[in-house]
PDB file of C-alpha atoms in Angstrom:
ATOM      1  CA  ASP A 124     -38.621 -18.707 -65.499  1.00  0.00           C
ATOM      2  CA  ALA A 125     -37.885 -21.884 -67.263  1.00  0.00           C
ATOM      3  CA  ASP A 126     -33.756 -21.868 -68.731  1.00  0.00           C
ATOM      4  CA  VAL A 127     -34.962 -23.110 -72.293  1.00  0.00           C
ATOM      5  CA  THR A 128     -38.117 -21.527 -73.808  1.00  0.00           C
ATOM      6  CA  GLN A 129     -39.914 -22.389 -76.841  1.00  0.00           C
ATOM      7  CA  THR A 130     -42.130 -20.174 -78.950  1.00  0.00           C
ATOM      8  CA  PRO A 131     -44.739 -20.685 -80.204  1.00  0.00           C
ATOM      9  CA  ARG A 132     -46.166 -23.362 -78.222  1.00  0.00           C
ATOM     10  CA  ASN A 133     -48.421 -24.654 -80.762  1.00  0.00           C
ATOM     11  CA  ARG A 134     -48.931 -23.567 -84.444  1.00  0.00           C
ATOM     12  CA  ILE A 135     -51.292 -24.796 -86.906  1.00  0.00           C
ATOM     13  CA  THR A 136     -50.638 -23.496 -90.196  1.00  0.00           C
ATOM     14  CA  LYS A 137     -51.036 -24.425 -94.053  1.00  0.00           C
ATOM     15  CA  THR A 138     -48.889 -26.624 -96.687  1.00  0.00           C
ATOM     16  CA  GLY A 139     -46.687 -24.044 -98.263  1.00  0.00           C
ATOM     17  CA  LYS A 140     -46.578 -21.401 -95.579  1.00  0.00           C
ATOM     18  CA  ARG A 141     -42.864 -20.276 -93.933  1.00  0.00           C
ATOM     19  CA  ILE A 142     -42.769 -21.090 -90.376  1.00  0.00           C
ATOM     20  CA  MET A 143     -40.294 -19.882 -87.845  1.00  0.00           C
ATOM     21  CA  LEU A 144     -39.698 -21.973 -84.181  1.00  0.00           C
ATOM     22  CA  GLU A 145     -37.990 -20.290 -82.068  1.00  0.00           C
ATOM     23  CA  CYS A 146     -35.913 -21.483 -78.826  1.00  0.00           C
ATOM     24  CA  SER A 147     -34.266 -19.237 -76.173  1.00  0.00           C
ATOM     25  CA  GLN A 148     -32.275 -20.046 -73.237  1.00  0.00           C
ATOM     26  CA  THR A 149     -30.676 -18.295 -70.045  1.00  0.00           C
ATOM     27  CA  LYS A 150     -27.873 -21.217 -69.226  1.00  0.00           C
ATOM     28  CA  GLY A 151     -25.230 -19.859 -70.731  1.00  0.00           C
ATOM     29  CA  HIS A 152     -24.756 -22.747 -72.885  1.00  0.00           C
ATOM     30  CA  ASP A 153     -22.932 -22.794 -76.419  1.00  0.00           C
ATOM     31  CA  ARG A 154     -24.638 -25.688 -77.788  1.00  0.00           C
ATOM     32  CA  MET A 155     -28.028 -25.929 -79.123  1.00  0.00           C
ATOM     33  CA  TYR A 156     -29.737 -28.750 -80.828  1.00  0.00           C
ATOM     34  CA  TRP A 157     -33.413 -29.312 -82.635  1.00  0.00           C
ATOM     35  CA  TYR A 158     -35.268 -32.398 -82.088  1.00  0.00           C
ATOM     36  CA  ARG A 159     -38.231 -33.685 -83.923  1.00  0.00           C
ATOM     37  CA  GLN A 160     -40.692 -36.315 -82.332  1.00  0.00           C
ATOM     38  CA  ASP A 161     -43.025 -38.303 -84.012  1.00  0.00           C
ATOM     39  CA  PRO A 162     -45.383 -41.052 -82.282  1.00  0.00           C
ATOM     40  CA  GLY A 163     -43.702 -43.994 -81.528  1.00  0.00           C
ATOM     41  CA  LEU A 164     -40.153 -43.289 -83.115  1.00  0.00           C
ATOM     42  CA  GLY A 165     -38.758 -41.281 -80.549  1.00  0.00           C
ATOM     43  CA  LEU A 166     -36.579 -38.162 -80.947  1.00  0.00           C
ATOM     44  CA  ARG A 167     -34.664 -37.334 -84.142  1.00  0.00           C
ATOM     45  CA  LEU A 168     -31.969 -34.425 -84.635  1.00  0.00           C
ATOM     46  CA  ILE A 169     -32.552 -31.880 -87.050  1.00  0.00           C
ATOM     47  CA  TYR A 170     -29.664 -29.586 -86.717  1.00  0.00           C
ATOM     48  CA  TYR A 171     -27.113 -28.611 -84.121  1.00  0.00           C
ATOM     49  CA  SER A 172     -24.995 -25.709 -83.348  1.00  0.00           C
ATOM     50  CA  PHE A 173     -21.831 -25.642 -81.192  1.00  0.00           C
ATOM     51  CA  ASP A 174     -20.943 -21.961 -81.032  1.00  0.00           C
ATOM     52  CA  VAL A 175     -22.975 -19.046 -83.301  1.00  0.00           C
ATOM     53  CA  LYS A 176     -20.937 -19.450 -85.977  1.00  0.00           C
ATOM     54  CA  ASP A 177     -21.332 -23.498 -86.101  1.00  0.00           C
ATOM     55  CA  ILE A 178     -24.345 -25.178 -87.766  1.00  0.00           C
ATOM     56  CA  ASN A 179     -24.073 -28.809 -88.574  1.00  0.00           C
ATOM     57  CA  LYS A 180     -26.904 -31.224 -89.905  1.00  0.00           C
ATOM     58  CA  GLY A 181     -28.475 -33.752 -88.087  1.00  0.00           C
ATOM     59  CA  GLU A 182     -30.042 -36.884 -88.930  1.00  0.00           C
ATOM     60  CA  ILE A 183     -33.179 -35.204 -90.837  1.00  0.00           C
ATOM     61  CA  SER A 184     -32.339 -31.847 -91.949  1.00  0.00           C
ATOM     62  CA  ASP A 185     -33.985 -31.960 -95.503  1.00  0.00           C
ATOM     63  CA  GLY A 186     -36.703 -29.236 -95.475  1.00  0.00           C
ATOM     64  CA  TYR A 187     -35.471 -27.557 -92.549  1.00  0.00           C
ATOM     65  CA  SER A 188     -32.945 -24.906 -92.073  1.00  0.00           C
ATOM     66  CA  VAL A 189     -31.231 -22.948 -88.864  1.00  0.00           C
ATOM     67  CA  SER A 190     -30.252 -19.705 -87.599  1.00  0.00           C
ATOM     68  CA  ARG A 191     -27.951 -19.306 -84.540  1.00  0.00           C
ATOM     69  CA  GLN A 192     -28.643 -15.480 -83.630  1.00  0.00           C
ATOM     70  CA  ALA A 193     -26.670 -15.076 -80.577  1.00  0.00           C
ATOM     71  CA  GLN A 194     -25.469 -18.018 -77.936  1.00  0.00           C
ATOM     72  CA  ALA A 195     -29.225 -17.468 -76.410  1.00  0.00           C
ATOM     73  CA  LYS A 196     -30.909 -17.842 -79.628  1.00  0.00           C
ATOM     74  CA  PHE A 197     -31.581 -20.480 -82.264  1.00  0.00           C
ATOM     75  CA  SER A 198     -34.264 -20.957 -84.443  1.00  0.00           C
ATOM     76  CA  LEU A 199     -35.843 -23.310 -86.942  1.00  0.00           C
ATOM     77  CA  SER A 200     -37.473 -22.664 -89.986  1.00  0.00           C
ATOM     78  CA  LEU A 201     -39.544 -24.552 -92.224  1.00  0.00           C
ATOM     79  CA  GLU A 202     -39.251 -22.555 -95.870  1.00  0.00           C
ATOM     80  CA  SER A 203     -42.460 -24.575 -97.565  1.00  0.00           C
ATOM     81  CA  ALA A 204     -44.250 -26.482 -94.617  1.00  0.00           C
ATOM     82  CA  ILE A 205     -46.090 -29.909 -95.584  1.00  0.00           C
ATOM     83  CA  PRO A 206     -47.954 -31.894 -93.881  1.00  0.00           C
ATOM     84  CA  ASN A 207     -45.416 -34.529 -92.970  1.00  0.00           C
ATOM     85  CA  GLN A 208     -43.625 -32.087 -90.834  1.00  0.00           C
ATOM     86  CA  THR A 209     -46.490 -32.219 -88.683  1.00  0.00           C
ATOM     87  CA  ALA A 210     -44.785 -33.291 -85.271  1.00  0.00           C
ATOM     88  CA  LEU A 211     -43.717 -32.072 -81.575  1.00  0.00           C
ATOM     89  CA  TYR A 212     -40.547 -30.123 -82.095  1.00  0.00           C
ATOM     90  CA  PHE A 213     -37.845 -29.664 -79.018  1.00  0.00           C
ATOM     91  CA  CYS A 214     -35.080 -27.665 -78.714  1.00  0.00           C
ATOM     92  CA  ALA A 215     -32.171 -28.500 -76.169  1.00  0.00           C
ATOM     93  CA  THR A 216     -28.921 -27.183 -75.008  1.00  0.00           C
ATOM     94  CA  SER A 217     -25.661 -28.066 -73.106  1.00  0.00           C
ATOM     95  CA  ASP A 218     -22.718 -26.752 -71.874  1.00  0.00           C
ATOM     96  CA  GLY A 219     -19.663 -27.584 -74.109  1.00  0.00           C
ATOM     97  CA  GLU A 220     -17.046 -26.190 -71.805  1.00  0.00           C
ATOM     98  CA  LEU A 221     -17.671 -28.469 -69.199  1.00  0.00           C
ATOM     99  CA  ARG A 222     -15.013 -31.067 -68.449  1.00  0.00           C
ATOM    100  CA  GLY A 223     -17.466 -33.436 -66.972  1.00  0.00           C
ATOM    101  CA  TYR A 224     -21.072 -34.897 -68.357  1.00  0.00           C
ATOM    102  CA  ASN A 225     -22.853 -32.652 -71.178  1.00  0.00           C
ATOM    103  CA  GLU A 226     -26.447 -33.496 -70.185  1.00  0.00           C
ATOM    104  CA  GLN A 227     -28.409 -31.801 -72.563  1.00  0.00           C
ATOM    105  CA  PHE A 228     -31.645 -29.667 -71.151  1.00  0.00           C
ATOM    106  CA  PHE A 229     -34.846 -29.220 -73.679  1.00  0.00           C
ATOM    107  CA  GLY A 230     -37.615 -26.995 -73.556  1.00  0.00           C
ATOM    108  CA  PRO A 231     -41.044 -27.883 -73.494  1.00  0.00           C
ATOM    109  CA  GLY A 232     -41.559 -28.234 -77.137  1.00  0.00           C
ATOM    110  CA  THR A 233     -43.704 -26.898 -79.697  1.00  0.00           C
ATOM    111  CA  ARG A 234     -46.447 -28.505 -81.165  1.00  0.00           C
ATOM    112  CA  LEU A 235     -47.081 -28.039 -84.869  1.00  0.00           C
ATOM    113  CA  THR A 236     -49.754 -28.737 -87.335  1.00  0.00           C
ATOM    114  CA  VAL A 237     -49.337 -28.589 -91.094  1.00  0.00           C
ATOM    115  CA  LEU A 238     -52.689 -28.894 -92.708  1.00  0.00           C
TER     116      LEU A 238
ATOM    117  CA  ASP B  66     -23.433 -45.094 -83.412  1.00  0.00           C
ATOM    118  CA  ALA B  67     -24.267 -48.467 -81.849  1.00  0.00           C
ATOM    119  CA  LYS B  68     -27.940 -49.560 -81.140  1.00  0.00           C
ATOM    120  CA  THR B  69     -29.939 -49.972 -78.431  1.00  0.00           C
ATOM    121  CA  THR B  70     -32.835 -52.190 -77.877  1.00  0.00           C
ATOM    122  CA  GLN B  71     -35.448 -51.878 -74.892  1.00  0.00           C
ATOM    123  CA  PRO B  72     -38.743 -53.231 -73.976  1.00  0.00           C
ATOM    124  CA  ASN B  73     -41.536 -51.037 -75.809  1.00  0.00           C
ATOM    125  CA  SER B  74     -43.699 -51.023 -72.406  1.00  0.00           C
ATOM    126  CA  MET B  75     -43.314 -51.965 -68.462  1.00  0.00           C
ATOM    127  CA  GLU B  76     -45.833 -51.807 -65.811  1.00  0.00           C
ATOM    128  CA  SER B  77     -44.762 -51.651 -61.945  1.00  0.00           C
ATOM    129  CA  ASN B  78     -46.680 -50.748 -58.733  1.00  0.00           C
ATOM    130  CA  GLU B  79     -46.153 -47.811 -56.755  1.00  0.00           C
ATOM    131  CA  GLU B  80     -43.339 -47.976 -54.384  1.00  0.00           C
ATOM    132  CA  GLU B  81     -41.577 -51.090 -55.693  1.00  0.00           C
ATOM    133  CA  PRO B  82     -38.466 -51.489 -57.450  1.00  0.00           C
ATOM    134  CA  VAL B  83     -38.479 -51.161 -61.349  1.00  0.00           C
ATOM    135  CA  HIS B  84     -35.518 -52.354 -63.763  1.00  0.00           C
ATOM    136  CA  LEU B  85     -35.543 -51.321 -66.950  1.00  0.00           C
ATOM    137  CA  PRO B  86     -33.495 -53.220 -69.455  1.00  0.00           C
ATOM    138  CA  CYS B  87     -31.826 -52.124 -72.204  1.00  0.00           C
ATOM    139  CA  ASN B  88     -29.567 -54.153 -74.983  1.00  0.00           C
ATOM    140  CA  HIS B  89     -26.982 -53.132 -76.801  1.00  0.00           C
ATOM    141  CA  SER B  90     -24.683 -55.762 -77.892  1.00  0.00           C
ATOM    142  CA  THR B  91     -22.418 -53.920 -80.539  1.00  0.00           C
ATOM    143  CA  ILE B  92     -21.389 -51.446 -77.892  1.00  0.00           C
ATOM    144  CA  SER B  93     -17.935 -50.203 -78.477  1.00  0.00           C
ATOM    145  CA  GLY B  94     -15.329 -49.597 -75.727  1.00  0.00           C
ATOM    146  CA  THR B  95     -15.598 -45.933 -75.535  1.00  0.00           C
ATOM    147  CA  ASP B  96     -19.451 -45.670 -75.880  1.00  0.00           C
ATOM    148  CA  TYR B  97     -21.115 -44.296 -72.724  1.00  0.00           C
ATOM    149  CA  ILE B  98     -24.145 -45.333 -71.588  1.00  0.00           C
ATOM    150  CA  HIS B  99     -27.001 -42.658 -71.312  1.00  0.00           C
ATOM    151  CA  TRP B 100     -30.802 -42.433 -69.893  1.00  0.00           C
ATOM    152  CA  TYR B 101     -33.068 -39.786 -70.495  1.00  0.00           C
ATOM    153  CA  ARG B 102     -36.692 -40.104 -69.502  1.00  0.00           C
ATOM    154  CA  GLN B 103     -39.894 -37.785 -70.719  1.00  0.00           C
ATOM    155  CA  LEU B 104     -42.599 -37.147 -68.565  1.00  0.00           C
ATOM    156  CA  PRO B 105     -45.865 -36.564 -70.340  1.00  0.00           C
ATOM    157  CA  SER B 106     -46.169 -33.473 -72.044  1.00  0.00           C
ATOM    158  CA  GLN B 107     -42.731 -32.228 -71.605  1.00  0.00           C
ATOM    159  CA  GLY B 108     -39.020 -32.575 -73.053  1.00  0.00           C
ATOM    160  CA  PRO B 109     -36.729 -35.098 -71.822  1.00  0.00           C
ATOM    161  CA  GLU B 110     -34.706 -35.021 -69.245  1.00  0.00           C
ATOM    162  CA  TYR B 111     -31.330 -36.564 -67.917  1.00  0.00           C
ATOM    163  CA  VAL B 112     -31.417 -39.503 -65.769  1.00  0.00           C
ATOM    164  CA  ILE B 113     -28.196 -41.059 -65.336  1.00  0.00           C
ATOM    165  CA  HIS B 114     -25.064 -42.186 -67.611  1.00  0.00           C
ATOM    166  CA  GLY B 115     -22.036 -44.205 -66.993  1.00  0.00           C
ATOM    167  CA  LEU B 116     -19.299 -46.292 -68.772  1.00  0.00           C
ATOM    168  CA  THR B 117     -18.213 -49.554 -67.208  1.00  0.00           C
ATOM    169  CA  SER B 118     -19.004 -49.353 -63.275  1.00  0.00           C
ATOM    170  CA  ASN B 119     -22.676 -49.034 -61.711  1.00  0.00           C
ATOM    171  CA  VAL B 120     -23.860 -45.632 -60.989  1.00  0.00           C
ATOM    172  CA  ASN B 121     -25.905 -44.396 -58.475  1.00  0.00           C
ATOM    173  CA  ASN B 122     -27.547 -40.710 -58.106  1.00  0.00           C
ATOM    174  CA  ARG B 123     -30.648 -39.541 -56.344  1.00  0.00           C
ATOM    175  CA  MET B 124     -32.906 -40.382 -59.114  1.00  0.00           C
ATOM    176  CA  ALA B 125     -31.648 -44.078 -60.048  1.00  0.00           C
ATOM    177  CA  SER B 126     -29.325 -46.398 -60.214  1.00  0.00           C
ATOM    178  CA  LEU B 127     -27.333 -47.765 -63.256  1.00  0.00           C
ATOM    179  CA  ALA B 128     -26.145 -51.109 -63.561  1.00  0.00           C
ATOM    180  CA  ILE B 129     -23.883 -52.227 -66.413  1.00  0.00           C
ATOM    181  CA  ALA B 130     -23.197 -55.825 -67.343  1.00  0.00           C
ATOM    182  CA  GLU B 131     -19.465 -56.933 -66.984  1.00  0.00           C
ATOM    183  CA  ASP B 132     -19.408 -57.238 -70.858  1.00  0.00           C
ATOM    184  CA  ARG B 133     -21.367 -53.729 -71.145  1.00  0.00           C
ATOM    185  CA  LYS B 134     -23.698 -55.589 -73.761  1.00  0.00           C
ATOM    186  CA  SER B 135     -26.574 -55.021 -71.635  1.00  0.00           C
ATOM    187  CA  SER B 136     -27.502 -52.301 -68.639  1.00  0.00           C
ATOM    188  CA  THR B 137     -30.439 -51.907 -66.661  1.00  0.00           C
ATOM    189  CA  LEU B 138     -31.824 -48.875 -65.229  1.00  0.00           C
ATOM    190  CA  ILE B 139     -33.303 -49.232 -61.584  1.00  0.00           C
ATOM    191  CA  LEU B 140     -36.054 -46.921 -59.609  1.00  0.00           C
ATOM    192  CA  HIS B 141     -35.693 -48.103 -56.170  1.00  0.00           C
ATOM    193  CA  ARG B 142     -39.114 -47.175 -55.462  1.00  0.00           C
ATOM    194  CA  ALA B 143     -41.425 -46.196 -58.057  1.00  0.00           C
ATOM    195  CA  THR B 144     -43.749 -43.190 -57.780  1.00  0.00           C
ATOM    196  CA  LEU B 145     -46.386 -42.240 -60.096  1.00  0.00           C
ATOM    197  CA  ARG B 146     -44.374 -39.497 -61.165  1.00  0.00           C
ATOM    198  CA  ASP B 147     -42.001 -41.663 -62.517  1.00  0.00           C
ATOM    199  CA  ALA B 148     -44.249 -42.760 -64.952  1.00  0.00           C
ATOM    200  CA  ALA B 149     -42.670 -41.750 -68.424  1.00  0.00           C
ATOM    201  CA  VAL B 150     -40.541 -42.936 -71.473  1.00  0.00           C
ATOM    202  CA  TYR B 151     -37.127 -43.758 -70.567  1.00  0.00           C
ATOM    203  CA  TYR B 152     -34.727 -43.578 -73.336  1.00  0.00           C
ATOM    204  CA  CYS B 153     -31.700 -45.792 -73.443  1.00  0.00           C
ATOM    205  CA  ILE B 154     -28.984 -44.315 -75.557  1.00  0.00           C
ATOM    206  CA  LEU B 155     -25.165 -44.700 -76.601  1.00  0.00           C
ATOM    207  CA  ARG B 156     -22.642 -41.916 -77.187  1.00  0.00           C
ATOM    208  CA  LEU B 157     -19.017 -41.885 -78.163  1.00  0.00           C
ATOM    209  CA  ASP B 158     -17.558 -40.061 -75.186  1.00  0.00           C
ATOM    210  CA  ASN B 159     -19.131 -36.501 -74.004  1.00  0.00           C
ATOM    211  CA  TYR B 160     -18.522 -34.762 -77.388  1.00  0.00           C
ATOM    212  CA  GLY B 161     -20.709 -34.028 -80.247  1.00  0.00           C
ATOM    213  CA  GLN B 162     -23.805 -34.969 -78.120  1.00  0.00           C
ATOM    214  CA  ASN B 163     -26.154 -35.587 -81.174  1.00  0.00           C
ATOM    215  CA  PHE B 164     -28.205 -38.352 -79.209  1.00  0.00           C
ATOM    216  CA  VAL B 165     -30.167 -40.511 -81.349  1.00  0.00           C
ATOM    217  CA  PHE B 166     -33.535 -41.353 -79.321  1.00  0.00           C
ATOM    218  CA  GLY B 167     -35.122 -44.682 -79.858  1.00  0.00           C
ATOM    219  CA  PRO B 168     -38.552 -45.205 -79.207  1.00  0.00           C
ATOM    220  CA  GLY B 169     -37.653 -46.162 -75.447  1.00  0.00           C
ATOM    221  CA  THR B 170     -39.808 -48.224 -72.385  1.00  0.00           C
ATOM    222  CA  ARG B 171     -42.975 -46.493 -71.527  1.00  0.00           C
ATOM    223  CA  LEU B 172     -43.096 -47.258 -67.829  1.00  0.00           C
ATOM    224  CA  SER B 173     -46.494 -47.202 -66.268  1.00  0.00           C
ATOM    225  CA  VAL B 174     -46.866 -46.992 -62.144  1.00  0.00           C
ATOM    226  CA  LEU B 175     -50.238 -48.440 -60.908  1.00  0.00           C
ATOM    227  CA  PRO B 176     -51.209 -46.828 -57.430  1.00  0.00           C
TER     228      PRO B 176
END
């Protein structure tokens, strides 16, 4: 089974709808991240969380919110989806307790289309 | 964070070495150099990282210029599976890993 899973993998929705993307991990990591990828722009950080009680805005948090329900779960919400939020969304995790390098592990991505 | 510059795309023949350059002229003394790659239809994956000395692992080698203003990711024998977008990222230390991924270099491997 994959260590970082994302649901759904694909979603088509309409403008104005509320959408939730979910991320779960079995790696036991305390740090979790949400990124957005647009063609030709690489990945941009939306939100990140270093533990259950910690939530931080990333580079492009406007229009998004997150919830860290447990150490293993980190959800991304679009309260009122708009077409320019059409993108590929990735969740990632890393282990903040390691003294060495804290590699980020990415999920398979969720492709979201807002019509 | 300091900015990195990479070529948009590169091509290589299978089983030949590949040198992927990255310029980071504004790097600070404490910035680590990270490389990730993204295979088609997958999330990014870690390749290698370093600070000052050249680094080797099972996937690749990282050659860092003496002035640290540039680095090169070396794939010793490219395979078709190495076709991916390669990202060079600078990040202060290992903490607060809110990476900023630029467009990266799209590597094509020809059979």
